[in-house]
Amino acid sequence: MSDTVIQELIDRYIELSFSVHRRGEALVKCQIGSDLTNDQHYTLRYISKAGSCTSTELAEEFDVQKSAITAIINRLWEKGLIKRTRDENDRRVVYLTLTDKGNELFYQAEERIYRLVETFITKFDQSEIKQFIETYEKLNQVLKESKELWWGNRA
Amino acid sequence: MSDTVIQELIDRYIELSFSVHRRGEALVKCQIGSDLTNDQHYTLRYISKAGSCTSTELAEEFDVQKSAITAIINRLWEKGLIKRTRDENDRRVVYLTLTDKGNELFYQAEERIYRLVETFITKFDQSEIKQFIETYEKLNQVLKESKELWWGNRA
DNA sequence: CGTTAATAGTTAAACGATTTAATAATTAAA
DNA sequence: TTTAATTATTAAATCGTTTAACTATTAACG
């Protein structure tokens, strides 16, 4: 592969890693606005899809420390969007689920995002989107593996 | 386009916007580690490519308030990586340039990233990468335009 | 059984990135 | 010359993150 293509991939990926989080933020806040941050929305999203999960699971999934999860869950809990339930068999474990309010807010946001994407999706054709998603997933996977490799050499 | 493909794009994009910033962070810190955050590296990168620029320019480019730029520039300045120079003709303006140390650190990071990307780039073929970059740019452009549209309706 | 590990989650302190609102200094416009 | 607009900064607040220490609980093993 030519050097310029590698360099361009790097440029784009770094650009991506800088800007896309902010674009996501705009996406979540789009139109009527939800008062949710990108990270909060993504957390609701994960819990909604899982039905119920633990802090440890979220920390592993998001690749952050458990204390970061505690913080974000606290903020969602203060907004009344999340419920904490202790496991009766193993009393160390806390299950996280969405409250009715949490569910409602999440689905509202999802619907808004869907409507928005519909407005511009016509500019792409299906195969282009599919290809993009595939390459992204591959790239993400490769980066994840690489990361484990480097960090295995340290610490 | 089918509903499932739209939904999948949304899922992937939201995932992307959540995770990619963290992957970028790992990329910047890879191997020997640079003590730069992703945002700091990206800022050095922009100034390096531009040669010299202003806070206002960075704020527009990064799509944040100018005070956020002041903050990040302060941190880089404290590390001795950035120089501030007042314009003699218009004394409101401050030009930002990299110091020698800033240049060195930035190029070290770039080289590390390049070497890393080389190790896994073989898993992709050139056309796939090119296509990925193109679609990314298109998507980014479309989202930028959409954002201006929604936010034009507010405020 | 009882002591020692390990695990799940939280708290506290610190830092980085961000926003809004207010301000200082300077230049442009009327 | 007074008023506007522009450039950059500061201050206060919030969010997301890390590391380190801690609590409560469960598992392991002699």
Short mmCIF file of C-alpha atoms (C1' of nucleotides) in Angstrom, two decimals:
data_model
loop_
_atom_site.label_atom_id
_atom_site.label_comp_id
_atom_site.label_asym_id
_atom_site.label_seq_id
_atom_site.Cartn_x
_atom_site.Cartn_y
_atom_site.Cartn_z
CA MET A 1 0.00 0.00 0.00
CA SER A 2 1.28 3.45 -0.88
CA ASP A 3 2.61 5.74 1.83
CA THR A 4 0.17 8.48 0.94
CA VAL A 5 -2.81 6.22 1.44
CA ILE A 6 -1.52 5.16 4.84
CA GLN A 7 -0.94 8.78 5.75
CA GLU A 8 -4.39 9.70 4.57
CA LEU A 9 -5.98 6.93 6.58
CA ILE A 10 -4.12 8.17 9.65
CA ASP A 11 -5.22 11.73 8.99
CA ARG A 12 -8.82 10.72 8.58
CA TYR A 13 -8.85 8.42 11.54
CA ILE A 14 -7.35 11.02 13.83
CA GLU A 15 -9.76 13.59 12.51
CA LEU A 16 -12.54 11.09 13.09
CA SER A 17 -11.44 10.36 16.62
CA PHE A 18 -11.38 14.07 17.34
CA SER A 19 -14.58 15.23 15.70
CA VAL A 20 -16.98 12.36 15.69
CA HIS A 21 -17.72 12.49 19.38
CA ARG A 22 -18.82 16.07 18.97
CA ARG A 23 -20.93 15.22 15.93
CA GLY A 24 -22.54 12.47 17.99
CA GLU A 25 -23.29 15.05 20.66
CA ALA A 26 -25.03 17.20 18.06
CA LEU A 27 -26.93 14.17 16.85
CA VAL A 28 -28.23 13.39 20.31
CA LYS A 29 -29.22 16.98 20.98
CA CYS A 30 -30.75 17.45 17.55
CA GLN A 31 -33.95 19.41 17.03
CA ILE A 32 -35.98 19.33 20.24
CA GLY A 33 -32.94 18.49 22.35
CA SER A 34 -32.89 15.90 25.09
CA ASP A 35 -30.52 17.32 27.73
CA LEU A 36 -28.59 14.07 27.47
CA THR A 37 -24.91 14.01 26.70
CA ASN A 38 -23.61 11.63 24.09
CA ASP A 39 -22.18 9.36 26.76
CA GLN A 40 -25.39 9.39 28.75
CA HIS A 41 -27.41 8.52 25.68
CA TYR A 42 -25.05 5.73 24.82
CA THR A 43 -25.31 4.36 28.33
CA LEU A 44 -29.10 4.37 28.21
CA ARG A 45 -28.81 2.72 24.82
CA TYR A 46 -26.65 -0.09 26.14
CA ILE A 47 -28.85 -0.76 29.14
CA SER A 48 -31.96 -0.61 26.99
CA LYS A 49 -30.58 -3.19 24.59
CA ALA A 50 -29.31 -5.41 27.39
CA GLY A 51 -32.49 -5.04 29.46
CA SER A 52 -30.38 -5.03 32.59
CA CYS A 53 -26.66 -4.99 33.30
CA THR A 54 -23.99 -4.32 35.93
CA SER A 55 -21.36 -1.62 36.36
CA THR A 56 -18.59 -4.09 35.70
CA GLU A 57 -20.16 -5.07 32.40
CA LEU A 58 -20.46 -1.44 31.32
CA ALA A 59 -16.90 -0.69 32.35
CA GLU A 60 -15.61 -3.56 30.24
CA GLU A 61 -17.82 -2.68 27.32
CA PHE A 62 -16.91 1.00 27.36
CA ASP A 63 -13.28 0.35 28.18
CA VAL A 64 -13.18 2.63 31.21
CA GLN A 65 -12.69 2.21 34.96
CA LYS A 66 -15.63 1.22 37.10
CA SER A 67 -15.55 4.52 38.92
CA ALA A 68 -16.27 6.32 35.65
CA ILE A 69 -19.38 4.18 35.33
CA THR A 70 -20.44 4.97 38.88
CA ALA A 71 -20.19 8.67 38.03
CA ILE A 72 -22.22 8.49 34.86
CA ILE A 73 -24.82 6.23 36.47
CA ASN A 74 -25.11 8.67 39.37
CA ARG A 75 -25.94 11.48 37.00
CA LEU A 76 -28.53 9.38 35.18
CA TRP A 77 -29.94 8.22 38.51
CA GLU A 78 -30.29 11.81 39.70
CA LYS A 79 -32.32 12.50 36.58
CA GLY A 80 -34.56 9.57 37.46
CA LEU A 81 -33.65 7.61 34.34
CA ILE A 82 -32.05 4.57 35.93
CA LYS A 83 -32.94 2.16 38.71
CA ARG A 84 -30.46 0.26 40.85
CA THR A 85 -31.45 -3.15 42.17
CA ARG A 86 -29.30 -5.32 44.44
CA ASP A 87 -29.00 -8.99 43.57
CA GLU A 88 -30.54 -11.02 46.39
CA ASN A 89 -28.19 -13.96 45.92
CA ASP A 90 -24.96 -12.02 45.56
CA ARG A 91 -25.40 -8.82 47.48
CA ARG A 92 -22.28 -7.23 45.96
CA VAL A 93 -23.97 -6.99 42.59
CA VAL A 94 -26.17 -4.07 41.51
CA TYR A 95 -28.39 -4.44 38.45
CA LEU A 96 -29.03 -1.37 36.35
CA THR A 97 -32.30 -0.94 34.47
CA LEU A 98 -34.11 1.96 32.85
CA THR A 99 -37.02 3.58 34.63
CA ASP A 100 -40.15 4.36 32.63
CA LYS A 101 -38.89 7.91 32.29
CA GLY A 102 -35.52 6.60 31.10
CA ASN A 103 -37.16 4.40 28.52
CA GLU A 104 -39.32 7.20 27.25
CA LEU A 105 -36.47 9.66 26.94
CA PHE A 106 -34.30 7.10 25.22
CA TYR A 107 -36.90 6.19 22.65
CA GLN A 108 -37.66 9.82 21.96
CA ALA A 109 -33.99 10.42 21.26
CA GLU A 110 -33.77 7.33 19.06
CA GLU A 111 -36.75 8.40 17.04
CA ARG A 112 -35.37 11.88 16.52
CA ILE A 113 -32.06 10.47 15.37
CA TYR A 114 -33.83 8.09 13.04
CA ARG A 115 -35.85 10.88 11.47
CA LEU A 116 -32.75 12.93 11.02
CA VAL A 117 -30.76 10.16 9.39
CA GLU A 118 -33.65 9.51 7.03
CA THR A 119 -33.30 13.04 5.69
CA PHE A 120 -29.78 12.54 4.40
CA ILE A 121 -29.46 8.80 3.90
CA THR A 122 -30.66 9.21 0.31
CA LYS A 123 -27.30 10.75 -0.51
CA PHE A 124 -25.69 7.34 -0.05
CA ASP A 125 -26.42 4.06 -1.66
CA GLN A 126 -26.92 0.94 0.35
CA SER A 127 -23.72 -0.82 -0.72
CA GLU A 128 -21.65 2.23 0.20
CA ILE A 129 -23.11 2.29 3.70
CA LYS A 130 -22.68 -1.45 4.13
CA GLN A 131 -19.08 -1.24 3.01
CA PHE A 132 -18.43 1.67 5.35
CA ILE A 133 -19.85 -0.18 8.31
CA GLU A 134 -17.85 -3.28 7.52
CA THR A 135 -14.58 -1.43 7.18
CA TYR A 136 -15.26 0.54 10.32
CA GLU A 137 -15.89 -2.61 12.29
CA LYS A 138 -12.75 -4.23 10.96
CA LEU A 139 -10.69 -1.16 11.75
CA ASN A 140 -12.15 -0.89 15.19
CA GLN A 141 -11.46 -4.55 15.88
CA VAL A 142 -7.90 -4.28 14.63
CA LEU A 143 -7.27 -1.20 16.78
CA LYS A 144 -8.74 -2.95 19.78
CA GLU A 145 -6.46 -5.93 19.28
CA SER A 146 -3.45 -3.69 18.72
CA LYS A 147 -4.22 -1.82 21.89
CA GLU A 148 -4.30 -5.00 23.90
CA LEU A 149 -0.99 -5.89 22.34
CA TRP A 150 0.81 -2.69 23.28
CA TRP A 151 -0.64 -2.46 26.69
CA GLY A 152 0.20 -6.05 27.32
CA ASN A 153 3.85 -5.01 26.94
CA ARG A 154 3.55 -2.37 29.62
CA ALA A 155 2.31 -2.32 33.23
CA MET B 1 -32.99 2.11 1.54
CA SER B 2 -34.22 -0.54 3.93
CA ASP B 3 -35.08 0.34 7.51
CA THR B 4 -32.67 -2.20 8.92
CA VAL B 5 -29.75 -0.66 7.03
CA ILE B 6 -30.65 2.79 8.33
CA GLN B 7 -30.94 1.42 11.84
CA GLU B 8 -27.61 -0.32 11.50
CA LEU B 9 -25.93 2.84 10.27
CA ILE B 10 -27.33 4.71 13.26
CA ASP B 11 -26.16 2.00 15.63
CA ARG B 12 -22.69 1.97 14.15
CA TYR B 13 -22.42 5.72 13.99
CA ILE B 14 -23.45 6.16 17.60
CA GLU B 15 -21.08 3.40 18.62
CA LEU B 16 -18.40 5.12 16.58
CA SER B 17 -19.05 8.47 18.13
CA PHE B 18 -18.81 6.91 21.56
CA SER B 19 -15.76 4.71 21.15
CA VAL B 20 -13.58 6.25 18.52
CA HIS B 21 -12.38 9.08 20.70
CA ARG B 22 -11.07 6.58 23.18
CA ARG B 23 -9.40 4.52 20.44
CA GLY B 24 -7.77 7.71 19.20
CA GLU B 25 -6.52 8.31 22.72
CA ALA B 26 -4.94 4.86 22.72
CA LEU B 27 -3.43 5.54 19.31
CA VAL B 28 -1.77 8.72 20.54
CA LYS B 29 -0.45 7.09 23.67
CA CYS B 30 0.74 3.99 21.85
CA GLN B 31 3.96 2.23 22.76
CA ILE B 32 6.32 4.76 24.40
CA GLY B 33 3.50 7.10 25.32
CA SER B 34 3.62 10.83 24.79
CA ASP B 35 1.68 12.26 27.75
CA LEU B 36 -0.50 14.05 25.24
CA THR B 37 -4.25 13.68 25.21
CA ASN B 38 -6.01 13.05 21.95
CA ASP B 39 -7.27 16.62 21.84
CA GLN B 40 -3.85 18.04 22.60
CA HIS B 41 -2.28 15.94 19.88
CA TYR B 42 -4.91 17.01 17.41
CA THR B 43 -4.34 20.65 18.31
CA LEU B 44 -0.59 20.33 17.77
CA ARG B 45 -1.40 18.58 14.52
CA TYR B 46 -3.57 21.39 13.27
CA ILE B 47 -1.08 24.09 14.17
CA SER B 48 1.75 22.09 12.68
CA LYS B 49 -0.07 21.71 9.38
CA ALA B 50 -1.16 25.36 9.35
CA GLY B 51 2.25 26.62 10.45
CA SER B 52 0.52 29.28 12.52
CA CYS B 53 -3.07 30.05 13.45
CA THR B 54 -5.37 31.92 15.82
CA SER B 55 -7.73 30.84 18.59
CA THR B 56 -10.72 31.91 16.56
CA GLU B 57 -9.62 29.75 13.66
CA LEU B 58 -9.19 26.73 15.94
CA ALA B 59 -12.55 27.32 17.60
CA GLU B 60 -14.29 27.36 14.21
CA GLU B 61 -12.37 24.37 12.96
CA PHE B 62 -13.00 22.30 16.09
CA ASP B 63 -16.54 23.56 16.49
CA VAL B 64 -16.13 24.66 20.11
CA GLN B 65 -16.19 27.98 21.97
CA LYS B 66 -13.08 30.09 22.02
CA SER B 67 -12.73 29.68 25.76
CA ALA B 68 -12.27 25.95 25.24
CA ILE B 69 -9.38 26.74 22.94
CA THR B 70 -7.85 29.10 25.47
CA ALA B 71 -7.97 26.29 28.01
CA ILE B 72 -6.34 23.68 25.79
CA ILE B 73 -3.72 26.16 24.56
CA ASN B 74 -2.91 27.06 28.17
CA ARG B 75 -2.21 23.43 28.97
CA LEU B 76 0.01 23.05 25.91
CA TRP B 77 1.71 26.34 26.69
CA GLU B 78 2.45 25.20 30.24
CA LYS B 79 4.14 22.15 28.76
CA GLY B 80 6.27 24.44 26.61
CA LEU B 81 4.88 23.13 23.34
CA ILE B 82 3.26 26.29 22.01
CA LYS B 83 4.32 29.89 21.54
CA ARG B 84 1.96 32.88 21.54
CA THR B 85 2.86 35.90 19.41
CA ARG B 86 0.83 39.10 19.23
CA ASP B 87 0.18 40.56 15.80
CA GLU B 88 1.91 43.93 15.58
CA ASN B 89 -0.71 45.38 13.22
CA ASP B 90 -3.79 44.13 14.99
CA ARG B 91 -2.90 43.78 18.63
CA ARG B 92 -6.06 41.82 19.44
CA VAL B 93 -4.77 38.85 17.49
CA VAL B 94 -2.51 36.16 18.96
CA TYR B 95 -0.71 33.79 16.62
CA LEU B 96 -0.10 30.25 17.82
CA THR B 97 2.95 28.32 16.66
CA LEU B 98 4.75 25.20 17.84
CA THR B 99 7.96 25.55 19.79
CA ASP B 100 10.89 23.30 18.91
CA LYS B 101 9.82 21.01 21.72
CA GLY B 102 6.27 21.00 20.40
CA ASN B 103 7.45 20.13 16.92
CA GLU B 104 9.64 17.35 18.18
CA LEU B 105 6.94 15.80 20.37
CA PHE B 106 4.39 16.02 17.59
CA TYR B 107 6.62 14.36 15.01
CA GLN B 108 7.57 11.63 17.45
CA ALA B 109 3.89 10.90 17.98
CA GLU B 110 3.18 10.94 14.26
CA GLU B 111 5.99 8.55 13.57
CA ARG B 112 4.81 6.14 16.26
CA ILE B 113 1.31 6.23 14.86
CA TYR B 114 2.62 5.63 11.36
CA ARG B 115 4.68 2.64 12.44
CA LEU B 116 1.69 1.24 14.26
CA VAL B 117 -0.68 1.64 11.35
CA GLU B 118 1.86 -0.05 9.08
CA THR B 119 1.64 -3.17 11.20
CA PHE B 120 -2.04 -3.73 10.52
CA ILE B 121 -2.67 -1.97 7.24
CA THR B 122 -1.94 -5.20 5.38
CA LYS B 123 -5.28 -6.50 6.58
CA PHE B 124 -7.01 -4.02 4.29
CA ASP B 125 -6.68 -3.47 0.60
CA GLN B 126 -6.14 -0.08 -0.87
CA SER B 127 -9.55 0.28 -2.51
CA GLU B 128 -11.27 -0.56 0.77
CA ILE B 129 -9.37 2.15 2.58
CA LYS B 130 -9.98 4.68 -0.16
CA GLN B 131 -13.68 3.91 -0.14
CA PHE B 132 -13.78 4.21 3.65
CA ILE B 133 -12.14 7.61 3.58
CA GLU B 134 -14.47 8.86 0.88
CA THR B 135 -17.60 7.74 2.65
CA TYR B 136 -16.34 9.15 5.92
CA GLU B 137 -15.76 12.54 4.35
CA LYS B 138 -19.16 12.53 2.71
CA LEU B 139 -20.86 11.52 5.95
CA ASN B 140 -18.96 14.14 7.87
CA GLN B 141 -19.90 16.82 5.38
CA VAL B 142 -23.56 15.80 5.41
CA LEU B 143 -23.68 15.81 9.21
CA LYS B 144 -22.02 19.20 9.31
CA GLU B 145 -24.58 20.62 6.92
CA SER B 146 -27.46 19.00 8.81
CA LYS B 147 -26.19 20.42 12.05
CA GLU B 148 -26.10 23.93 10.64
CA LEU B 149 -29.63 23.36 9.46
CA TRP B 150 -31.05 22.35 12.85
CA TRP B 151 -29.13 24.93 14.79
CA GLY B 152 -30.15 27.58 12.32
CA ASN B 153 -33.72 26.93 13.46
CA ARG B 154 -32.87 27.54 17.09
CA ALA B 155 -31.06 30.28 18.99
"C1'" DC C 1 -14.42 -23.51 60.72
"C1'" DG C 2 -11.63 -19.36 60.11
"C1'" DT C 3 -8.44 -16.77 57.73
"C1'" DT C 4 -7.11 -15.03 53.44
"C1'" DA C 5 -8.37 -13.89 48.23
"C1'" DA C 6 -10.92 -12.06 45.17
"C1'" DT C 7 -14.88 -9.47 43.43
"C1'" DA C 8 -18.53 -5.53 42.97
"C1'" DG C 9 -19.24 -1.24 43.69
"C1'" DT C 10 -18.40 3.39 45.74
"C1'" DT C 11 -15.87 7.54 47.29
"C1'" DA C 12 -12.40 11.15 47.07
"C1'" DA C 13 -9.12 13.90 44.83
"C1'" DA C 14 -7.32 15.39 40.72
"C1'" DC C 15 -7.25 16.66 35.81
"C1'" DG C 16 -8.94 17.65 31.02
"C1'" DA C 17 -12.48 19.45 28.02
"C1'" DT C 18 -16.40 21.85 27.59
"C1'" DT C 19 -20.21 25.74 28.10
"C1'" DT C 20 -22.08 30.27 29.41
"C1'" DA C 21 -21.44 34.82 30.91
"C1'" DA C 22 -18.64 38.61 31.89
"C1'" DT C 23 -14.53 41.34 30.94
"C1'" DA C 24 -10.32 43.83 28.80
"C1'" DA C 25 -8.11 45.46 24.93
"C1'" DT C 26 -8.20 46.79 20.48
"C1'" DT C 27 -10.02 48.04 15.94
"C1'" DA C 28 -13.80 49.43 12.71
"C1'" DA C 29 -17.90 52.10 11.66
"C1'" DA C 30 -21.26 55.73 12.18
"C1'" DT D 1 -15.69 60.71 18.71
"C1'" DT D 2 -18.75 57.87 20.33
"C1'" DT D 3 -20.54 53.36 19.44
"C1'" DA D 4 -20.00 48.49 17.30
"C1'" DA D 5 -17.73 44.66 16.57
"C1'" DT D 6 -13.83 41.57 17.16
"C1'" DT D 7 -10.06 38.83 19.67
"C1'" DA D 8 -8.83 36.73 23.39
"C1'" DT D 9 -9.14 35.73 28.29
"C1'" DT D 10 -11.13 34.71 32.93
"C1'" DA D 11 -14.41 32.67 36.20
"C1'" DA D 12 -17.73 29.40 37.55
"C1'" DA D 13 -20.02 25.33 36.54
"C1'" DT D 14 -20.62 20.62 34.61
"C1'" DC D 15 -19.22 16.17 32.60
"C1'" DG D 16 -16.13 12.37 31.91
"C1'" DT D 17 -12.10 10.35 33.19
"C1'" DT D 18 -8.07 8.15 36.15
"C1'" DT D 19 -5.81 6.42 40.35
"C1'" DA D 20 -5.96 5.02 44.94
"C1'" DA D 21 -8.25 3.83 48.96
"C1'" DC D 22 -12.21 1.84 50.98
"C1'" DT D 23 -16.65 -1.15 52.18
"C1'" DA D 24 -19.22 -5.02 51.75
"C1'" DT D 25 -19.67 -9.40 50.27
"C1'" DT D 26 -18.39 -13.94 48.48
"C1'" DA D 27 -14.99 -17.69 47.35
"C1'" DA D 28 -11.02 -20.56 48.37
"C1'" DC D 29 -8.42 -23.43 51.03
"C1'" DG D 30 -5.90 -25.21 54.72
#
